[in-house]
mmCIF file of C-alpha atoms and ligand atoms in Angstrom:
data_model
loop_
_atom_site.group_PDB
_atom_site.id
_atom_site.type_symbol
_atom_site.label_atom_id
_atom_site.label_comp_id
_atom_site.label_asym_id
_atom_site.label_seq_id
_atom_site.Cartn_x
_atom_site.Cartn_y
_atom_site.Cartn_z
ATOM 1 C CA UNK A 1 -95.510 -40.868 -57.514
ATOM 2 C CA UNK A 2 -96.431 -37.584 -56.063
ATOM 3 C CA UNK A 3 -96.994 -38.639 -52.347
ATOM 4 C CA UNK A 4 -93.600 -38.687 -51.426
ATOM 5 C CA UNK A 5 -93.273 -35.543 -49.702
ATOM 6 C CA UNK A 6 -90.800 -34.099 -47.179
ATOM 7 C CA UNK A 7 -92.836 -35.228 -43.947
ATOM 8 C CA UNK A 8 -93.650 -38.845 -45.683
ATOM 9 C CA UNK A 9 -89.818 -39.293 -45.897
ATOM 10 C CA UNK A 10 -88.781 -38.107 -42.408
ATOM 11 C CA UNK A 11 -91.101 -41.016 -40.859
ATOM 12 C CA UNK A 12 -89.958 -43.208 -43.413
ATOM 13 C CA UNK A 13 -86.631 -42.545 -42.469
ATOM 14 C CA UNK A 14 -86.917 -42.258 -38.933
ATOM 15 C CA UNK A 15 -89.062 -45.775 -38.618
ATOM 16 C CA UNK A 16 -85.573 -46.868 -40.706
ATOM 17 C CA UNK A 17 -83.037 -46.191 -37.841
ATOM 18 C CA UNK A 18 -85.264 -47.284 -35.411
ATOM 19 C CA UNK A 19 -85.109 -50.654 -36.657
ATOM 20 C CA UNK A 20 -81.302 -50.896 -37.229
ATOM 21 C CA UNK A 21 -80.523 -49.223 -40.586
ATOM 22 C CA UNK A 22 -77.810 -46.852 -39.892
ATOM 23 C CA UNK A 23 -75.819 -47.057 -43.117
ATOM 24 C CA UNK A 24 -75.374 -43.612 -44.366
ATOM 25 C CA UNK A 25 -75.264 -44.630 -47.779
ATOM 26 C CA UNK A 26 -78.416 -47.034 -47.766
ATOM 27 C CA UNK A 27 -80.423 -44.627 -45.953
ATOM 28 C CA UNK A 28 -79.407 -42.263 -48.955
ATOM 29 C CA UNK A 29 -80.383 -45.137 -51.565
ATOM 30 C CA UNK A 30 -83.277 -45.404 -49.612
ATOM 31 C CA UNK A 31 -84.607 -41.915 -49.277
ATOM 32 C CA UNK A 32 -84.110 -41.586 -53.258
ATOM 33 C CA UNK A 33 -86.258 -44.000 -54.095
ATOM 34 C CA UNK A 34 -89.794 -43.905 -53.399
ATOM 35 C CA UNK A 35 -91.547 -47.006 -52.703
ATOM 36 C CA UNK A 36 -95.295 -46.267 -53.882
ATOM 37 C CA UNK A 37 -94.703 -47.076 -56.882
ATOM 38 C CA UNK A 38 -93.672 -50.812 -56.365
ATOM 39 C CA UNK A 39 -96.996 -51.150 -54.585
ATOM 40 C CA UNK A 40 -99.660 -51.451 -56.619
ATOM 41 C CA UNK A 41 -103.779 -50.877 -56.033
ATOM 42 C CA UNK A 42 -105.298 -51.050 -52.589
ATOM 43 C CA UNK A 43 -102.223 -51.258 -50.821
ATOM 44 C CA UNK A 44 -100.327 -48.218 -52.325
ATOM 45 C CA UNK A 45 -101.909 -45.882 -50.213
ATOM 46 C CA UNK A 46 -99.621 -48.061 -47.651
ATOM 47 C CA UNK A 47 -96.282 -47.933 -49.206
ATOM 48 C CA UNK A 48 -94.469 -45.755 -46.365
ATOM 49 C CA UNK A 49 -95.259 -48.065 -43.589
ATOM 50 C CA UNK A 50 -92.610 -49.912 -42.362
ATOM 51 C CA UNK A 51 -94.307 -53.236 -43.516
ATOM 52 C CA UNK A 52 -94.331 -56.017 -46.013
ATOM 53 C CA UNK A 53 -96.996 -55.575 -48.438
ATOM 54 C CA UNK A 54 -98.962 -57.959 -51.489
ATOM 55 C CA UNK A 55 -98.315 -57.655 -54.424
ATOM 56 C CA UNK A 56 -98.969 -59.769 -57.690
ATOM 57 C CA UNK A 57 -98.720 -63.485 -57.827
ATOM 58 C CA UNK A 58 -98.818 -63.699 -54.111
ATOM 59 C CA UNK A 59 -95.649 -62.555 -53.404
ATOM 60 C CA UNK A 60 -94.798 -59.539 -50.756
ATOM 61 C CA UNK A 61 -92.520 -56.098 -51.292
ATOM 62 C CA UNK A 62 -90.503 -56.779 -48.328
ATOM 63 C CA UNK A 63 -90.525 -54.744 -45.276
ATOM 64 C CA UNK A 64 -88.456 -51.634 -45.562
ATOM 65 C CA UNK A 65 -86.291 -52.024 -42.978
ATOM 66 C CA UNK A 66 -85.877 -55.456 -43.327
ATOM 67 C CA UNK A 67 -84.698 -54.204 -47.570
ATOM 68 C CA UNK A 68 -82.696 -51.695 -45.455
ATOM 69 C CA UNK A 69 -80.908 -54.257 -43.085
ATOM 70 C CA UNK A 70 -80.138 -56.906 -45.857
ATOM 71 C CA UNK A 71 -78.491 -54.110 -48.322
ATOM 72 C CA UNK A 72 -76.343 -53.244 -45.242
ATOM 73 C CA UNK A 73 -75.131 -56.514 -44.598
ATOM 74 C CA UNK A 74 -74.048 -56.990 -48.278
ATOM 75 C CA UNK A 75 -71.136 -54.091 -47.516
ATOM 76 C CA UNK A 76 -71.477 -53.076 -51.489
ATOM 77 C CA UNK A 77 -68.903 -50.741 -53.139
ATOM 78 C CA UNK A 78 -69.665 -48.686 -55.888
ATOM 79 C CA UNK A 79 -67.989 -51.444 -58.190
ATOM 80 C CA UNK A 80 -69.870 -54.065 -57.244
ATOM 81 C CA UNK A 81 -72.192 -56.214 -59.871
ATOM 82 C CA UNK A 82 -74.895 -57.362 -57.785
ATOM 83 C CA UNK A 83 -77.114 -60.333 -58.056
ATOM 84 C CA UNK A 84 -80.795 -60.074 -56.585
ATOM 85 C CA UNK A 85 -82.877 -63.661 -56.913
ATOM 86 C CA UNK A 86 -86.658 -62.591 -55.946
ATOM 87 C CA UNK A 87 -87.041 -59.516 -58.395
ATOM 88 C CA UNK A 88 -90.949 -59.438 -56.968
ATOM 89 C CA UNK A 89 -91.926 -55.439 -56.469
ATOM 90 C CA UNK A 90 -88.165 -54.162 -58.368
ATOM 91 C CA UNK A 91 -88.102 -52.350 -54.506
ATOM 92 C CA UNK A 92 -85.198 -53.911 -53.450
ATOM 93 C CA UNK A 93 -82.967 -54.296 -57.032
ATOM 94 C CA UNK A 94 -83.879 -50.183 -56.858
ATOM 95 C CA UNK A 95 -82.446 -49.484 -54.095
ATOM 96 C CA UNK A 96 -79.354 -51.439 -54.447
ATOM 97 C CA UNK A 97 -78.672 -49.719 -58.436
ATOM 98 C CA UNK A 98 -78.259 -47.179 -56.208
ATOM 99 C CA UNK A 99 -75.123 -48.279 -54.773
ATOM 100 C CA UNK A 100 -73.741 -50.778 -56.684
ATOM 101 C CA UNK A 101 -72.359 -50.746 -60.257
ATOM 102 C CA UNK A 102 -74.742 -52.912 -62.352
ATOM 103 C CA UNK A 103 -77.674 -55.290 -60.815
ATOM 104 C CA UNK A 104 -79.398 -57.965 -62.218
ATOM 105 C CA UNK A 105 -82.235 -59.211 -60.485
ATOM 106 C CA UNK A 106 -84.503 -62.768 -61.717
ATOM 107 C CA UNK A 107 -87.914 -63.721 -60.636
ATOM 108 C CA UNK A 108 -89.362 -67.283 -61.630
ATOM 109 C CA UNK A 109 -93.009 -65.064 -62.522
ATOM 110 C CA UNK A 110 -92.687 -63.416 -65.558
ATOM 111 C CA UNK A 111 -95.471 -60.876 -64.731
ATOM 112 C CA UNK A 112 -93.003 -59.515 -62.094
ATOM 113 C CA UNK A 113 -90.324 -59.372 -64.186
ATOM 114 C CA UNK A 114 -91.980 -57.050 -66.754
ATOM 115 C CA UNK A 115 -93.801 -54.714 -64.407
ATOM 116 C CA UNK A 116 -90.528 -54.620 -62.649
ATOM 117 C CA UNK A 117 -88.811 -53.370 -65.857
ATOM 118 C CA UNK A 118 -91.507 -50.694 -66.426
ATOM 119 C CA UNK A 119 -90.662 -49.190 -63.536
ATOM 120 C CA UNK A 120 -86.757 -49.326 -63.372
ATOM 121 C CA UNK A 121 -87.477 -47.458 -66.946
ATOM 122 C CA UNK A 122 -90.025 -44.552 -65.735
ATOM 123 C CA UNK A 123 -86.865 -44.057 -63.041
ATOM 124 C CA UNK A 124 -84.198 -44.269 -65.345
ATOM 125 C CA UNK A 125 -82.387 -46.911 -63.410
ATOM 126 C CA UNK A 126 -80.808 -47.799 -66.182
ATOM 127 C CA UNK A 127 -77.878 -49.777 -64.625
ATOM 128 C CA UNK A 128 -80.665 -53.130 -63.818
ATOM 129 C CA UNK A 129 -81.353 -55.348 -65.789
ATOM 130 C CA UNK A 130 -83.968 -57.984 -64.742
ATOM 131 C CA UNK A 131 -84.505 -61.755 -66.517
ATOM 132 C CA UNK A 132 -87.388 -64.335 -66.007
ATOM 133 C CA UNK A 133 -85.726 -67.712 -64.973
ATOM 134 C CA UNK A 134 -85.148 -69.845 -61.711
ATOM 135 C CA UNK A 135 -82.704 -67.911 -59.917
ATOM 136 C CA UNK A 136 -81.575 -70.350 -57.870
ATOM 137 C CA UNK A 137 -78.974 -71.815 -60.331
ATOM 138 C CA UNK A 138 -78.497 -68.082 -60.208
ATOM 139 C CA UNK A 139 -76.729 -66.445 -63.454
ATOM 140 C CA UNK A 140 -74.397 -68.317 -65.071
ATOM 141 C CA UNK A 141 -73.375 -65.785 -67.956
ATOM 142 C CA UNK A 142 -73.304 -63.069 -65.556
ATOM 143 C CA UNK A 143 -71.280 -64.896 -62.679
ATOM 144 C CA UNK A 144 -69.497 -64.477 -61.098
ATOM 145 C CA UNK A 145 -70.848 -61.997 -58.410
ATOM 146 C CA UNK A 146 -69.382 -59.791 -55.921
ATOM 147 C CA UNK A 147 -72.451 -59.549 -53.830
ATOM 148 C CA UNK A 148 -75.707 -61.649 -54.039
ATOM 149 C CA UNK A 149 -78.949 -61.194 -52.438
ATOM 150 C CA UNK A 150 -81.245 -63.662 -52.027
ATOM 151 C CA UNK A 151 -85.070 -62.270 -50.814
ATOM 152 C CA UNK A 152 -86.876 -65.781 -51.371
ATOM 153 C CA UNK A 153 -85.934 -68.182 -48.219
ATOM 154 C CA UNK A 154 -84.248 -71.583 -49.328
ATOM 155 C CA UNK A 155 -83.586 -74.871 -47.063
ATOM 156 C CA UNK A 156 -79.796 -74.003 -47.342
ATOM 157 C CA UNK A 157 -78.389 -71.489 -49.495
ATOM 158 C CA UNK A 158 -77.980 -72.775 -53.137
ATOM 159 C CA UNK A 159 -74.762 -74.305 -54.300
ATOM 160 C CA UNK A 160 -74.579 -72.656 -58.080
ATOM 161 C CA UNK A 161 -74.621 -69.458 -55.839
ATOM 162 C CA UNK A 162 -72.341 -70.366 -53.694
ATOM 163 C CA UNK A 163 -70.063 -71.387 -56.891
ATOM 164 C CA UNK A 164 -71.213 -68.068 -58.553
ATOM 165 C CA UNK A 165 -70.069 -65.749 -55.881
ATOM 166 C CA UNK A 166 -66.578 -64.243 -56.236
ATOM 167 C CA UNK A 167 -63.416 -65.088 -53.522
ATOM 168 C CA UNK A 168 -64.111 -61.857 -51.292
ATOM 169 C CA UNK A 169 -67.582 -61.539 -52.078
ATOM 170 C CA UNK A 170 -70.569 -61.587 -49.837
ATOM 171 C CA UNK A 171 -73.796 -63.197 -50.095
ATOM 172 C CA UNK A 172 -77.036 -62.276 -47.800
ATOM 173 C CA UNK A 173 -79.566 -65.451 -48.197
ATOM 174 C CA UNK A 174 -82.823 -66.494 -45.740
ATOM 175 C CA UNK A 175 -82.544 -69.559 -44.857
ATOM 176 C CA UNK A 176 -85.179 -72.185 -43.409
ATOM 177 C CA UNK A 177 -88.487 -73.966 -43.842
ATOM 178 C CA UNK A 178 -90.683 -71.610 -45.605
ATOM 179 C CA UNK A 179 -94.081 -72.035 -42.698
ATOM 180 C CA UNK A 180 -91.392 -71.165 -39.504
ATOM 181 C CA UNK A 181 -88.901 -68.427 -38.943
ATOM 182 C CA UNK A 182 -86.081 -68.604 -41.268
ATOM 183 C CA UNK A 183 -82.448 -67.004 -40.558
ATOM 184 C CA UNK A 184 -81.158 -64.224 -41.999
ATOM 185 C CA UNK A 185 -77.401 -65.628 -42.995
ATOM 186 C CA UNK A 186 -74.772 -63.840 -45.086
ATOM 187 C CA UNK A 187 -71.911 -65.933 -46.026
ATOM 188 C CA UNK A 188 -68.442 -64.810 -47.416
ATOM 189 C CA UNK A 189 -66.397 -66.607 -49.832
ATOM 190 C CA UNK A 190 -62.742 -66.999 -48.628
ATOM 191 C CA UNK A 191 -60.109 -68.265 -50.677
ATOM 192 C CA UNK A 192 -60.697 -71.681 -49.624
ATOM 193 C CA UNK A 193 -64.331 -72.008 -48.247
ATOM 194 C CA UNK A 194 -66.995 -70.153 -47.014
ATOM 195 C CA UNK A 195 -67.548 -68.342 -43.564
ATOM 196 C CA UNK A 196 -71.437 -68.324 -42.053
ATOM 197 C CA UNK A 197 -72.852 -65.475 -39.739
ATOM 198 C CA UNK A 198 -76.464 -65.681 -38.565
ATOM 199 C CA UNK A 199 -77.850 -61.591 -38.481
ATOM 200 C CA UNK A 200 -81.489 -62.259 -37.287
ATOM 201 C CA UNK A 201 -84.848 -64.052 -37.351
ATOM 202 C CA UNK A 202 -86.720 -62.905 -40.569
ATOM 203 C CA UNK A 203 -89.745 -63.864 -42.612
ATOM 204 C CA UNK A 204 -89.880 -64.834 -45.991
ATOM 205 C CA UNK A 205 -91.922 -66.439 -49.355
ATOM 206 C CA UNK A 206 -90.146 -69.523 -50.273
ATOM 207 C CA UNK A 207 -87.541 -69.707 -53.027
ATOM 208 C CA UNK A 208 -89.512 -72.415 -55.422
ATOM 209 C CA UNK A 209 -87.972 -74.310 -58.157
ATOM 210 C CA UNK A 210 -88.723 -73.926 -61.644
ATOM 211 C CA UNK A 211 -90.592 -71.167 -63.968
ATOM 212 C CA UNK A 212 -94.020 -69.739 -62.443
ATOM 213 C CA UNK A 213 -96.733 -71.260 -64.716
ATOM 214 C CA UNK A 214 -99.308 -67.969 -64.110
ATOM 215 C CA UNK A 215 -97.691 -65.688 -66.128
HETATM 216 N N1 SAH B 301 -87.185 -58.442 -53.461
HETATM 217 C C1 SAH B 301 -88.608 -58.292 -53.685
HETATM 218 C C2 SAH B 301 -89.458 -59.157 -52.798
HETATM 219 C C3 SAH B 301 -89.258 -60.576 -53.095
HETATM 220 S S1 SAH B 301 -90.586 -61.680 -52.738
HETATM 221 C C4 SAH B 301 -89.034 -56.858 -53.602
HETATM 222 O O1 SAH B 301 -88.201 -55.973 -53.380
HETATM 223 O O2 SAH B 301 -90.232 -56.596 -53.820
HETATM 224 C C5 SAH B 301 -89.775 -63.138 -53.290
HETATM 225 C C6 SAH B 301 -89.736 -63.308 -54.775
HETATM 226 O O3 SAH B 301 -88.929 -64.433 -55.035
HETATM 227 C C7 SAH B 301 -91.095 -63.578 -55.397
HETATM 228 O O4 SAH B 301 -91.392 -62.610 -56.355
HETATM 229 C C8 SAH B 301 -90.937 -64.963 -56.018
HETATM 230 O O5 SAH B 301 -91.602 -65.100 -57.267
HETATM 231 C C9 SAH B 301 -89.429 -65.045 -56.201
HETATM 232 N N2 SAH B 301 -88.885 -66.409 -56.319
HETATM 233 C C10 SAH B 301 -89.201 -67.519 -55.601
HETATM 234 N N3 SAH B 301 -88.482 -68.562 -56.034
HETATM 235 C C11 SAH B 301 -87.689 -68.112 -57.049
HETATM 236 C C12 SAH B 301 -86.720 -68.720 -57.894
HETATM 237 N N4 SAH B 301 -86.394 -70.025 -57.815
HETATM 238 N N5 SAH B 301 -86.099 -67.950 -58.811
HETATM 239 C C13 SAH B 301 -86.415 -66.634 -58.943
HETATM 240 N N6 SAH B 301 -87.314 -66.009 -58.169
HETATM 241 C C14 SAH B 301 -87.944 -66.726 -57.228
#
């Protein structure tokens, strides 16, 4: 947690705008919060590269800029309660605690889940809380949502989260056959339907049914 110096975070933040992230306030989020320590063992040593990365369960910490460009296209205010389905490396439900009033985040792998927590406690992010279950009937006793964030791709973006986001709200979801390039698509909920824009060719894990049996 030490590596994180000065020089470490210009690059960081410089291979950030490169790519598109030009949100004051997520580059803020984003230079708070130091990614090493979501990336465990061999690969830690790689945690400022603007890259995906393993990590347990055979899941990936998403690319930075790619965490960058989704929490940008939610538009969150400082009111917000934010869902996050794909909890994998905590990364990403990090970063958007920083900007959003409360997050909860669910992965299907337990493991995740409580190394996850670990963390959010060492950083005193105290405003996340994360829950093992299949996220993609997303959180009923929680819903509904102003934003939701989904970093797992699924076929078409899943109806209880359609139901569970708020009129207004804003949801950011990959969508697509898991082996081919998926679509980054955020959808908003109007008062009567919902309004689809596609933001950009991305790769992701696939969003799988049911609780992981490996943990
Ligand atoms: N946001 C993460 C990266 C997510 S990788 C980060 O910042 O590190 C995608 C995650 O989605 C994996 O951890 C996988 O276990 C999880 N996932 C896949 N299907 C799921 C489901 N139905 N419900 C909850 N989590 C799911």
């Amino acid at each position: 947690m030490t590596r994180w110096d000065a020089e470490q975070k210009m690059q960081f933040l410089f291979a950030l705008r490169s790519n598109g992230v030009t949100d004051q306030a997520v580059l803020s989020a984003m230079e708070k919060i130091d990614r090493a320590p979501f990336v465990k063992g061999l690969f830690a040593e790689r945690a400022y590269e603007d890259t995906p990365l393993p990590i347990a369960c055979g899941q990936t910490i998403s690319q930075p800029s790619v965490v960058g460009l989704m929490t940008q296209a939610l538009e969150i205010s400082p009111r917000d309660k934010v869902l996050e389905v794909g909890t994998g490396s905590g990364y990403q439900a990090a970063i958007l605690s920083q900007l959003a009033r409360r997050v909860y985040t669910t992965d299907r792998h337990r493991r995740l889940v409580r190394e996850a927590r670990e963390i959010f406690e060492a950083m005193d992010l105290a405003n996340i809380t994360a829950i093992t279950s299949d996220g993609s009937f997303g959180l009923p006793d929680q819903a509904p949502f102003d934003r939701i964030l989904v970093t797992a791709a699924a076929e078409d973006p899943p109806g209880p989260l359609l139901e569970q986001l708020k009129i207004g709200g804003i949801m950011v979801v990959p969508v697509g056959q898991s082996d081919a390039v998926q679509s980054l698509i955020r959808v908003r909920r109007l008062e009567n339907g919902f309004d689809y824009d596609e933001l950009r060719p991305v790769r992701f894990v696939p969003l799988i049914e049911g609780l992981a049996r490996d943990h």
